[in-house]
Short mmCIF file of C-alpha atoms and ligand atoms in Angstrom, two decimals:
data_model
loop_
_atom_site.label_atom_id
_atom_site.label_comp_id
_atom_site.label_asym_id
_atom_site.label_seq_id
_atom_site.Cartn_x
_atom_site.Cartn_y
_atom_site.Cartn_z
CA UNK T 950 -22.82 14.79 -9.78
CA UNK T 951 -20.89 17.58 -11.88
CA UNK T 952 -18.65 15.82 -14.89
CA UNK T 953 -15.53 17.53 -15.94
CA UNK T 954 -13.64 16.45 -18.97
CA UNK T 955 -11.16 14.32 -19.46
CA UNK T 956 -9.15 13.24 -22.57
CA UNK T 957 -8.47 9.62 -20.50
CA UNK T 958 -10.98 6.92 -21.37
CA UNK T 959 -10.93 4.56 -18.43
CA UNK T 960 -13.32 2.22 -20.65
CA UNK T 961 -9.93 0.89 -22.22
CA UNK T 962 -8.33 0.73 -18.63
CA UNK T 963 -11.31 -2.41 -17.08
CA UNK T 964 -12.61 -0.07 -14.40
CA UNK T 965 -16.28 -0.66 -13.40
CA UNK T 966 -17.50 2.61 -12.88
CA UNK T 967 -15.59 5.81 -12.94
CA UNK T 968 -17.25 8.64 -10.84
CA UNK T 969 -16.53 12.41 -11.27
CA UNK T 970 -17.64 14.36 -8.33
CA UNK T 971 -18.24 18.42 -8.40
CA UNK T 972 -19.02 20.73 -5.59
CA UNK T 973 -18.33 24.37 -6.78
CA UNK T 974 -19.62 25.94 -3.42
CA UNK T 975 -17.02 24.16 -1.05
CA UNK T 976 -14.01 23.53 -4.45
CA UNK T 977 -14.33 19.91 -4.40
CA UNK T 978 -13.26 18.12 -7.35
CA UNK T 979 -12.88 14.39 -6.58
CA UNK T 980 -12.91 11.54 -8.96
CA UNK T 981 -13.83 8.27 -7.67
CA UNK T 982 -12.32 5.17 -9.28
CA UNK T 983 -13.59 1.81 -8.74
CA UNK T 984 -11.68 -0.99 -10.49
CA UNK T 985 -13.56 -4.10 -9.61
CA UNK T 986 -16.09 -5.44 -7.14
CA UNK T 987 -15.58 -8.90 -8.13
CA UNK T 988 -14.70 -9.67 -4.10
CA UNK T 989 -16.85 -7.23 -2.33
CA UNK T 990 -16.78 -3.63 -2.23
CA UNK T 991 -14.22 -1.82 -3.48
CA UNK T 992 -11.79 -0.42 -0.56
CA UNK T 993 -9.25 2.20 -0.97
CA UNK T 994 -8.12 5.75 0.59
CA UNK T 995 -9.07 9.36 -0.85
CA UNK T 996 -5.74 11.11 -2.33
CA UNK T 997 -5.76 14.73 -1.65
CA UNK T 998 -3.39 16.37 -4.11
CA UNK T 999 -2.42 19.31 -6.21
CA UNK T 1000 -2.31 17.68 -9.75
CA UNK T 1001 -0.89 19.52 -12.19
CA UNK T 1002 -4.09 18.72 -14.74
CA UNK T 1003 -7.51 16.57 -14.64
CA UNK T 1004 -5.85 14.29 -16.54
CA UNK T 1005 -2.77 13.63 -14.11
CA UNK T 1006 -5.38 13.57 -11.15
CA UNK T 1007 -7.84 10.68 -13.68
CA UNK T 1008 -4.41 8.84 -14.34
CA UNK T 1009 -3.57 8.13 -10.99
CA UNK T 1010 -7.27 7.52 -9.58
CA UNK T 1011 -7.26 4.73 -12.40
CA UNK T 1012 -3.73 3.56 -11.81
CA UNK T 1013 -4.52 3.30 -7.98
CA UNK T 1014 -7.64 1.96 -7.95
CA UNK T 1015 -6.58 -1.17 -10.08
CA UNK T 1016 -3.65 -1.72 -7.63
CA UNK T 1017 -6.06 -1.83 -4.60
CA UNK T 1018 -7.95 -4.21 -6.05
CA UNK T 1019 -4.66 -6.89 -6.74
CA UNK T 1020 -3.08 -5.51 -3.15
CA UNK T 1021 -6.81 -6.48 -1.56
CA UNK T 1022 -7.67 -10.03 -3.37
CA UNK T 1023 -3.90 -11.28 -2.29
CA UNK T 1024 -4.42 -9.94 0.96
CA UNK T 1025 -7.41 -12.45 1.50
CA UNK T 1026 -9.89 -9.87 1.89
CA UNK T 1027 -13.43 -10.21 0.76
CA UNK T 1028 -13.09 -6.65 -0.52
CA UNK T 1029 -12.66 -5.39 -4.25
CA UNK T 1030 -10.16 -2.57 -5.48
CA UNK T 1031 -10.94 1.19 -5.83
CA UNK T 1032 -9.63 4.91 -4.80
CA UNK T 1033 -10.30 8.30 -4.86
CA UNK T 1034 -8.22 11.62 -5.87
CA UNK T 1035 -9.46 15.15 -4.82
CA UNK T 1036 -8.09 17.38 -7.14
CA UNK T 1037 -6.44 20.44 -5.13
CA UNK T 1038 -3.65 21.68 -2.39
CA UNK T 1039 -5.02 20.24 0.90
CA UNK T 1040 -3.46 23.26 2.50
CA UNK T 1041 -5.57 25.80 0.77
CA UNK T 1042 -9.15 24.30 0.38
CA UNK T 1043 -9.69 21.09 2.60
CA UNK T 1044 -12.12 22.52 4.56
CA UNK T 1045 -15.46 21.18 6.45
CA UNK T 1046 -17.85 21.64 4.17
CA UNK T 1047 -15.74 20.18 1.17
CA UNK T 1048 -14.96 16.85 2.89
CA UNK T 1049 -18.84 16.50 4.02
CA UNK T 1050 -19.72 17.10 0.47
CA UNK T 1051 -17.09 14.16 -0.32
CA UNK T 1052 -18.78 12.11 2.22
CA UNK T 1053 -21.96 12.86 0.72
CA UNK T 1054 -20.57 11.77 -2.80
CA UNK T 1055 -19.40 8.52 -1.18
CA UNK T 1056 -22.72 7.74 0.33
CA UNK T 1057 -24.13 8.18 -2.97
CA UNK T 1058 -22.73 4.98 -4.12
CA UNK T 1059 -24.11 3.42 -1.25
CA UNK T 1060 -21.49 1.26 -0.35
CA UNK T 1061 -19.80 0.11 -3.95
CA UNK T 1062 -16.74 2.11 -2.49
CA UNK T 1063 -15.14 2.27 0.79
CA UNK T 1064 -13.04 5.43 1.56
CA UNK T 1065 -9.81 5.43 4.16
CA UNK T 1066 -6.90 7.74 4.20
CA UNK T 1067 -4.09 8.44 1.98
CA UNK T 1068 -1.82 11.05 0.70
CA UNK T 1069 -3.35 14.57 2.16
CA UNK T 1070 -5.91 12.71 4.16
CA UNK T 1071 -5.51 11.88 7.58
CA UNK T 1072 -7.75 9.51 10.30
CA UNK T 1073 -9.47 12.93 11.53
CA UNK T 1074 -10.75 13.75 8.14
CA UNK T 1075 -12.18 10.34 8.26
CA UNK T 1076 -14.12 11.26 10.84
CA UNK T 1077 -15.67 14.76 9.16
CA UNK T 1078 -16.04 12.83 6.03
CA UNK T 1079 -18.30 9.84 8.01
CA UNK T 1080 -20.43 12.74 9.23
CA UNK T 1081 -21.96 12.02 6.03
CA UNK T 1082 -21.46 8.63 5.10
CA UNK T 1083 -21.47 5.00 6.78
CA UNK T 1084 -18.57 3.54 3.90
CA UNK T 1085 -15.57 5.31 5.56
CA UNK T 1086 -12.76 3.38 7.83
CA UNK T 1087 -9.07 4.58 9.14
CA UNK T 1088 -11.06 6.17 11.92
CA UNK T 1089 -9.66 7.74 14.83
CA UNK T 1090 -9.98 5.27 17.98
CA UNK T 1091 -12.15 7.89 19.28
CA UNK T 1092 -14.61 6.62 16.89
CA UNK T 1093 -14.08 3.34 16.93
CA UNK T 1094 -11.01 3.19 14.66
CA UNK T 1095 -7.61 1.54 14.13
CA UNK T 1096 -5.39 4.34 14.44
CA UNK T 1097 -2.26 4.24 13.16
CA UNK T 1098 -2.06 1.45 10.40
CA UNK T 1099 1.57 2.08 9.91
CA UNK T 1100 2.12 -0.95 12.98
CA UNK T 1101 0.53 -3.61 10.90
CA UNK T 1102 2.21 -2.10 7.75
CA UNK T 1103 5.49 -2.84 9.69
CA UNK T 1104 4.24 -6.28 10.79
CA UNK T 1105 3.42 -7.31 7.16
CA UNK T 1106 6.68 -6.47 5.52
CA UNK T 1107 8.72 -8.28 8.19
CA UNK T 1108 6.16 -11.47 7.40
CA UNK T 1109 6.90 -11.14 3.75
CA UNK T 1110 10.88 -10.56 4.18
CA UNK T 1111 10.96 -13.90 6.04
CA UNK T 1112 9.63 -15.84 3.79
CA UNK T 1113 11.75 -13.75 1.17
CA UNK T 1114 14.92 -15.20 3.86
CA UNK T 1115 13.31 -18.78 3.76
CA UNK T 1116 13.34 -18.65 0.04
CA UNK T 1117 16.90 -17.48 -0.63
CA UNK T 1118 18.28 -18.85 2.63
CA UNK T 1119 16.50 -21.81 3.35
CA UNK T 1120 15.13 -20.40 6.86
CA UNK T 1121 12.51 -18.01 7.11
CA UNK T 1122 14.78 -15.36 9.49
CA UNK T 1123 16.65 -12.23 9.38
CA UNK T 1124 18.76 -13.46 12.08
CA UNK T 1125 22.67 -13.01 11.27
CA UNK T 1126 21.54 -10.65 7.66
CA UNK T 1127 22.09 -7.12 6.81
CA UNK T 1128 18.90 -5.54 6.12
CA UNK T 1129 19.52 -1.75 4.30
CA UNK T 1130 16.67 0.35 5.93
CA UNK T 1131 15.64 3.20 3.45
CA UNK T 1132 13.69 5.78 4.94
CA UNK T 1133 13.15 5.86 8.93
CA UNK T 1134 9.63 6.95 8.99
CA UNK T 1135 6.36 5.32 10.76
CA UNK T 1136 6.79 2.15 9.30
CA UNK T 1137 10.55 2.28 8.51
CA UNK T 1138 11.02 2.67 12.16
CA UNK T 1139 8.71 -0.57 13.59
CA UNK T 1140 10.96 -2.73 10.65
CA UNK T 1141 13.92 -1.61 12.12
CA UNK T 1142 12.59 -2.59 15.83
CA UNK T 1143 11.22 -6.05 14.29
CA UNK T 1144 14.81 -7.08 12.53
CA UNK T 1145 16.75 -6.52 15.03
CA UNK T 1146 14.36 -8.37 17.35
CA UNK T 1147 14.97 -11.11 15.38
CA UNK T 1148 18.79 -10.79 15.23
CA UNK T 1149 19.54 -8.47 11.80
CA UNK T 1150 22.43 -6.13 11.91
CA UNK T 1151 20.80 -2.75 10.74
CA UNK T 1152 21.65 -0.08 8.13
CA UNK T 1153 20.10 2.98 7.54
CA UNK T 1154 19.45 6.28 6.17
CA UNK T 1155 16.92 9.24 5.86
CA UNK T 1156 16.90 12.76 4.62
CA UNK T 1157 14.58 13.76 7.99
CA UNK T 1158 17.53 14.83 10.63
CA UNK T 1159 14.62 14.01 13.36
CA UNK T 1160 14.15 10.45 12.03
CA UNK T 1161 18.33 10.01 12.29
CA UNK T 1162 18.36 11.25 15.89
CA UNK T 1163 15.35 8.63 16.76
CA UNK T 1164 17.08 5.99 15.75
CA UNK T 1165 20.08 7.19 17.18
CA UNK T 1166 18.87 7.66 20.72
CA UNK T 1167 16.84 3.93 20.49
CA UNK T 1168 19.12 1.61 18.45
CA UNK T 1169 22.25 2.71 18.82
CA UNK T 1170 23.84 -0.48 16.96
CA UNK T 1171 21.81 0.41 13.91
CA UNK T 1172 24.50 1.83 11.39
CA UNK T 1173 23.84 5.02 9.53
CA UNK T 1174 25.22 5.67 5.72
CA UNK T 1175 24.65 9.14 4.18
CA UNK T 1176 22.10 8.49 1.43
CA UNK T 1177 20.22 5.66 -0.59
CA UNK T 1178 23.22 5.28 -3.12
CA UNK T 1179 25.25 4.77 -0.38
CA UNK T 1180 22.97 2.11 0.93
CA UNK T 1181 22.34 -0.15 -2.02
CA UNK T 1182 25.67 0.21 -2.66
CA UNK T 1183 26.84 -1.28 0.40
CA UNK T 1184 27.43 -5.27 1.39
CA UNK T 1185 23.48 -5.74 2.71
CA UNK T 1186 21.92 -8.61 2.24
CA UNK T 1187 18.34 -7.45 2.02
CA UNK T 1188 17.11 -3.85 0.81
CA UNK T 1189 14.03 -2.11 2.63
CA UNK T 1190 12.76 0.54 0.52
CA UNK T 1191 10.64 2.38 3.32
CA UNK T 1192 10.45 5.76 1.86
CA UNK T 1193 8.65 7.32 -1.43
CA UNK T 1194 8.12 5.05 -4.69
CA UNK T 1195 10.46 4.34 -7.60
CA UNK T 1196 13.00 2.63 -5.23
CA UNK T 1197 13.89 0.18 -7.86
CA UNK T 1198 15.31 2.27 -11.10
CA UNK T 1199 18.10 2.18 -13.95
CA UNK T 1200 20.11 4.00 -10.66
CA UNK T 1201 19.88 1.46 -7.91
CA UNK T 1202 19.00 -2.11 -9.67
CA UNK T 1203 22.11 -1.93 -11.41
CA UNK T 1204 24.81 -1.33 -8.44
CA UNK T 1205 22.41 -3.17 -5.51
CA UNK T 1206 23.74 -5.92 -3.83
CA UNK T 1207 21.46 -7.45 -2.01
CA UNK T 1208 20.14 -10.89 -2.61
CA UNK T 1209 16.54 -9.94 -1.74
CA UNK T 1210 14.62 -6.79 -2.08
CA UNK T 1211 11.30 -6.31 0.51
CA UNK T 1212 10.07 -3.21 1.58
CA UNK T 1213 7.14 -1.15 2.34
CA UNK T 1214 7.61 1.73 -0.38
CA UNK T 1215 4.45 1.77 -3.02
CA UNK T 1216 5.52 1.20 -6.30
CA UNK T 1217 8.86 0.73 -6.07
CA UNK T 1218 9.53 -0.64 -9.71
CA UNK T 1219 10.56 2.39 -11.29
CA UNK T 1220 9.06 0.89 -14.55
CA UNK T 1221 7.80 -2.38 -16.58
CA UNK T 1222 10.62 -4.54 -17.47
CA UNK T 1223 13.27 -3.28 -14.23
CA UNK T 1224 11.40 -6.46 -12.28
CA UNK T 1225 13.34 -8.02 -15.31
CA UNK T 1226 16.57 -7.07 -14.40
CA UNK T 1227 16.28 -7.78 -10.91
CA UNK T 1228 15.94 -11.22 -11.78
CA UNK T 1229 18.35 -11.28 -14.29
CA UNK T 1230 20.20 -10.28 -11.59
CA UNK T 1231 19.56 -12.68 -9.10
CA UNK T 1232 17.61 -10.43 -7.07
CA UNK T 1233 14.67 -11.71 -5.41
CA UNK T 1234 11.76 -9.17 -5.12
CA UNK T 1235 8.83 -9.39 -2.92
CA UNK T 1236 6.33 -7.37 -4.76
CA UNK T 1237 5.83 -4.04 -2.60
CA UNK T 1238 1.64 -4.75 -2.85
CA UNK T 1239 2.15 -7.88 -1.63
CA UNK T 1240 4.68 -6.87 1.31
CA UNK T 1241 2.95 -3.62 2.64
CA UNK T 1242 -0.92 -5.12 2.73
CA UNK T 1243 -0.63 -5.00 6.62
CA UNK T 1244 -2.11 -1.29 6.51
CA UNK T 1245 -4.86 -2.14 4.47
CA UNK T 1246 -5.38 -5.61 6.52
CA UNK T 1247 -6.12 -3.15 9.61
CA UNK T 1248 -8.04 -0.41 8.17
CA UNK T 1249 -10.53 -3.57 6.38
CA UNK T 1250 -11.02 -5.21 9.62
CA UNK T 1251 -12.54 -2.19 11.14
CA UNK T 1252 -15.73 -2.65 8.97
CA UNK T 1253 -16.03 -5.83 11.22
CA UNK T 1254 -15.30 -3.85 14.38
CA UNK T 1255 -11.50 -3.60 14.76
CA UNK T 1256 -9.91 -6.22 16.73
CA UNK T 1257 -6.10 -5.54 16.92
CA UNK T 1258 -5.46 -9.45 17.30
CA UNK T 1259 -7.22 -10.70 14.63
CA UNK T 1260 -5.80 -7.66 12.38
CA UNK T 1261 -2.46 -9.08 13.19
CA UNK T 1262 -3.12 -12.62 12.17
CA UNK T 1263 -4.27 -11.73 8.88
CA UNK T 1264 -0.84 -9.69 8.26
CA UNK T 1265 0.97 -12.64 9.41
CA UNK T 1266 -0.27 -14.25 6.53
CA UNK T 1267 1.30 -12.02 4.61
CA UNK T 1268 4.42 -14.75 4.94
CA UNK T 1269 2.47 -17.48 3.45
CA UNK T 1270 1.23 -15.58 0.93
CA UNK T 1271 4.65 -14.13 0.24
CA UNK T 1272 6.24 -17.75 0.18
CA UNK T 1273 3.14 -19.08 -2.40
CA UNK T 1274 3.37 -15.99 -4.84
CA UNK T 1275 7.94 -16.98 -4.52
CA UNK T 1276 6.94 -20.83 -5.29
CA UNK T 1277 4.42 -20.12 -8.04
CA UNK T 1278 7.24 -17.59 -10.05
CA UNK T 1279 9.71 -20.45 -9.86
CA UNK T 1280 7.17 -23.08 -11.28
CA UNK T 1281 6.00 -20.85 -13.91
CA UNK T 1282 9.24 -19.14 -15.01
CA UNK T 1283 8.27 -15.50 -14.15
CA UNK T 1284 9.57 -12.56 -11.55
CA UNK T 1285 7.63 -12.26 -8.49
CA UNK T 1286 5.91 -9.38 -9.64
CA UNK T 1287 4.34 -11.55 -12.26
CA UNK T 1288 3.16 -14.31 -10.36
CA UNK T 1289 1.72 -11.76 -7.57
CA UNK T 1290 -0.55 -9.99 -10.23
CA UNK T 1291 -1.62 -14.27 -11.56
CA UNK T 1292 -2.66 -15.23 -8.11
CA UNK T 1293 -4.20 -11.89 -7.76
CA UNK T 1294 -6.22 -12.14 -11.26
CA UNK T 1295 -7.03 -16.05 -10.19
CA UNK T 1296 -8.68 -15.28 -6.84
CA UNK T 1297 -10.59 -12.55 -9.01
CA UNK T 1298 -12.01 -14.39 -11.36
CA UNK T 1299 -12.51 -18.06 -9.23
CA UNK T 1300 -14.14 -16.15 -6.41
CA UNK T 1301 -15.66 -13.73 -7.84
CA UNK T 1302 -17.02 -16.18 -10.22
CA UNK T 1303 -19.24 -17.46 -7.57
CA UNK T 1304 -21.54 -14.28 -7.36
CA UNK T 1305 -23.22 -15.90 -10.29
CA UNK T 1306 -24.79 -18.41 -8.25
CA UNK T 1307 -27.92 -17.62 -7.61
CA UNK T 1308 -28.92 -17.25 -3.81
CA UNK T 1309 -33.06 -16.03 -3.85
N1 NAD H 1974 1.99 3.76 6.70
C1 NAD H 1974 1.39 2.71 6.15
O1 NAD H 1974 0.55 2.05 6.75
C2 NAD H 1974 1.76 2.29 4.74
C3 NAD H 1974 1.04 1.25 4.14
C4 NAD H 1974 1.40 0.80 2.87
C5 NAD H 1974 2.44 1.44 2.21
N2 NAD H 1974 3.12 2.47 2.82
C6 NAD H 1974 4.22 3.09 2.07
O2 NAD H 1974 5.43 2.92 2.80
C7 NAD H 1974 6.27 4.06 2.63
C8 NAD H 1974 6.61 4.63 3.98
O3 NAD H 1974 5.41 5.00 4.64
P1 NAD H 1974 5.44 5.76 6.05
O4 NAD H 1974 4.03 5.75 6.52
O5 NAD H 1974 6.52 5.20 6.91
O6 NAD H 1974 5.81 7.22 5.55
P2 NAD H 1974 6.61 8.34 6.36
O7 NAD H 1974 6.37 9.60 5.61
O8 NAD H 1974 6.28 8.29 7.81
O9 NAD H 1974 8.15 7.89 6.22
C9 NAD H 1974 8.90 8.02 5.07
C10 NAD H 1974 10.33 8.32 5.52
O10 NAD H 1974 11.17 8.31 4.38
C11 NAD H 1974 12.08 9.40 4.47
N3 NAD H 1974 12.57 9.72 3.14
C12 NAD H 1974 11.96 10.47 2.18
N4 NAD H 1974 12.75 10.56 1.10
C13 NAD H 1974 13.88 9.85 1.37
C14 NAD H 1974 15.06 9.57 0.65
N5 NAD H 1974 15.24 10.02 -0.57
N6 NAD H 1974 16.00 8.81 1.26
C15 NAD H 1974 15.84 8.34 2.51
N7 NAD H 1974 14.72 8.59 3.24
C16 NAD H 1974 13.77 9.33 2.69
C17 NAD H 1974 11.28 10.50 5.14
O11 NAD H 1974 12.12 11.47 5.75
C18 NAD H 1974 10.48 9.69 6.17
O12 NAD H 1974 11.18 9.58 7.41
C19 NAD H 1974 5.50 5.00 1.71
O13 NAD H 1974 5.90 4.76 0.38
C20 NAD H 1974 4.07 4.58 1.90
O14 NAD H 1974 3.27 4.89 0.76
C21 NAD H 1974 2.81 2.89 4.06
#
């Protein structure tokens, strides 16, 4: 395993193990971050990006792998938290031979660390990548995958915005609310089918012409605004943010006026304190790791042997683990986001604990 330097020191950040992976042949430069193992083996997807510098691509492998592993204990699973960057433009060097050599790097850690997709990685890389190594899921069906997890992603947020309803409202529905759709993509677009299902009104936007024409030609009644400061600007009741991260900044918190904010964006709190002012402003936020855990529910049940049906159970779950995280923050004072990362730390520590019982 080649080590490059780094000017991070991940032994401040808590991570187990920190693995820097070199193949000069093939160009792969991969770092492999693995934040905790207390619940099983860590599970998270390989990031395949152009980082500006080792030390952005070490930062976000760290940052990452630490939010798998709260997004996987609140999601029930008996899985830990970890991820992977490879350092470079997937355009110009992802390539057979540097994937396999991945694969080969995953295998090496004989199954601490579970790979899936992410940014730059897709289901049939998966598949090149498990040519070399038994600890890779988000498989094509082909191979006995999930396909697209962006379904269950869909199914999860809705969960988690009912109970958000139930908790503002009194009754765990969208039914009669205005629900401000940002971002019309794969999951944006199975929310928007699920609220109206359920009797929402609709409003939208996206920059993608293609994902405005969709919607268009399928839900007609679904409104359209022009752009995201239109939207949170407007009289909705709930905000979706269903597009990139940073949804909730010094821009948006401020002028948004919706009661409730649930969406399926990653890291939408811009930064620490803005959960804050959301509740300062009587803004109820389902934390975003909490909401969107219906992806990673599907791709972990295909190390089982995907079953769609029991994939979708667990994500409905997603509502009573929504509604315990919004109970627990009132009892103890704190924002959502707060409580989410104390339940998350609890089932940690009090299940993890009981490794140290000795079995032979
Ligand atoms: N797909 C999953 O299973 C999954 C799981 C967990 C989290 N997420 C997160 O949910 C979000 C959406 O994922 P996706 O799979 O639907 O991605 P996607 O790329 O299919 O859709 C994103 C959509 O947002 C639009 N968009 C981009 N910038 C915008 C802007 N400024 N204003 C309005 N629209 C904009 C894009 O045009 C696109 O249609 C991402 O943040 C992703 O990380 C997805």
């Amino acid at each position: 395993m080649g080590v490059f330097a780094s000017t991070e020191d991940p032994g401040t950040t808590g991570h187990e193990q920190v693995v820097f992976c070199q193949d000069k042949q093939s160009g792969l430069k991969a770092i492999i971050g693995i934040y905790s193992t207390a619940l099983g083996p860590a599970l998270g997807g390989t990031r395949f990006y152009p980082y500006a510098s080792e030390e952005e691509a070490l930062a976000d492998v760290l940052d990452l792998s630490r939010g798998m592993a709260y997004k996987n204990a609140l999601a029930g699973l008996d899985l830990g938290g970890g991820k992977a960057v490879i350092w470079g433009d997937p355009e110009q060097i992802k390539s057979e031979p540097l994937l396999r050599a991945y694969g080969r790097f995953v295998e090496s850690l004989a199954g601490r660390y579970y790979t899936a997709c992410d940014v730059g990685t897709y289901v049939a890389d998966m598949d090149v990548i498990a040519r070399e190594t038994r600890y890779v899921t988000g498989r094509s069906v082909e191979h006995g995958g999930a396909g697209d997890s962006s379904i269950l992603t869909a199914w999860g947020v809705f969960q988690g915005m009912r109970a958000a309803a139930e908790h503002v409202w009194g009754a765990p529905t969208l039914s009669g609310r205005r629900v401000g759709v940002a971002g019309l993509g794969k999951v944006g677009k199975y929310l928007t089918a699920h609220l109206l299902e359920d009797g929402a009104e609709v409003v939208a936007t996206d920059v993608n012409p293609k994902a405005l024409e969709w919607v268009r030609a399928t839900h007609p009644q679904v409104e359209l605004v022009d752009d995201t400061a239109a939207l949170v600007a407007s009289d909705i009741d709930v905000y979706a943010p269903c597009a990139l991260g940073g949804a909730l900044n010094d821009d948006t918190v401020p002028v948004l006026r919706a009661k409730v904010v649930a969406g399926a964006a990653n890291n939408q709190l811009a930064h620490p304190g803005i959960e804050k002012v959301l509740a300062d402003r009587g803004i109820l936020y389902a934390p975003d790791y909490v909401v969107n855990a219906g992806g990673v529910i599907q791709v972990a049940d295909e190390i089982e042997g995907f079953n769609f049906e029991r994939a979708k159970l667990r994500a409905t779950r997603i509502y009573n683990t929504t509604r315990e995280i919004l109970r627990l923050a009132d009892d103890e004072g704190v924002p959502p986001a707060v409580a989410a990362d104390r339940l998350a730390e609890r089932r940690m520590a009090e299940v993890g604990r009981l490794r140290t019982i000795h079995l032979r």
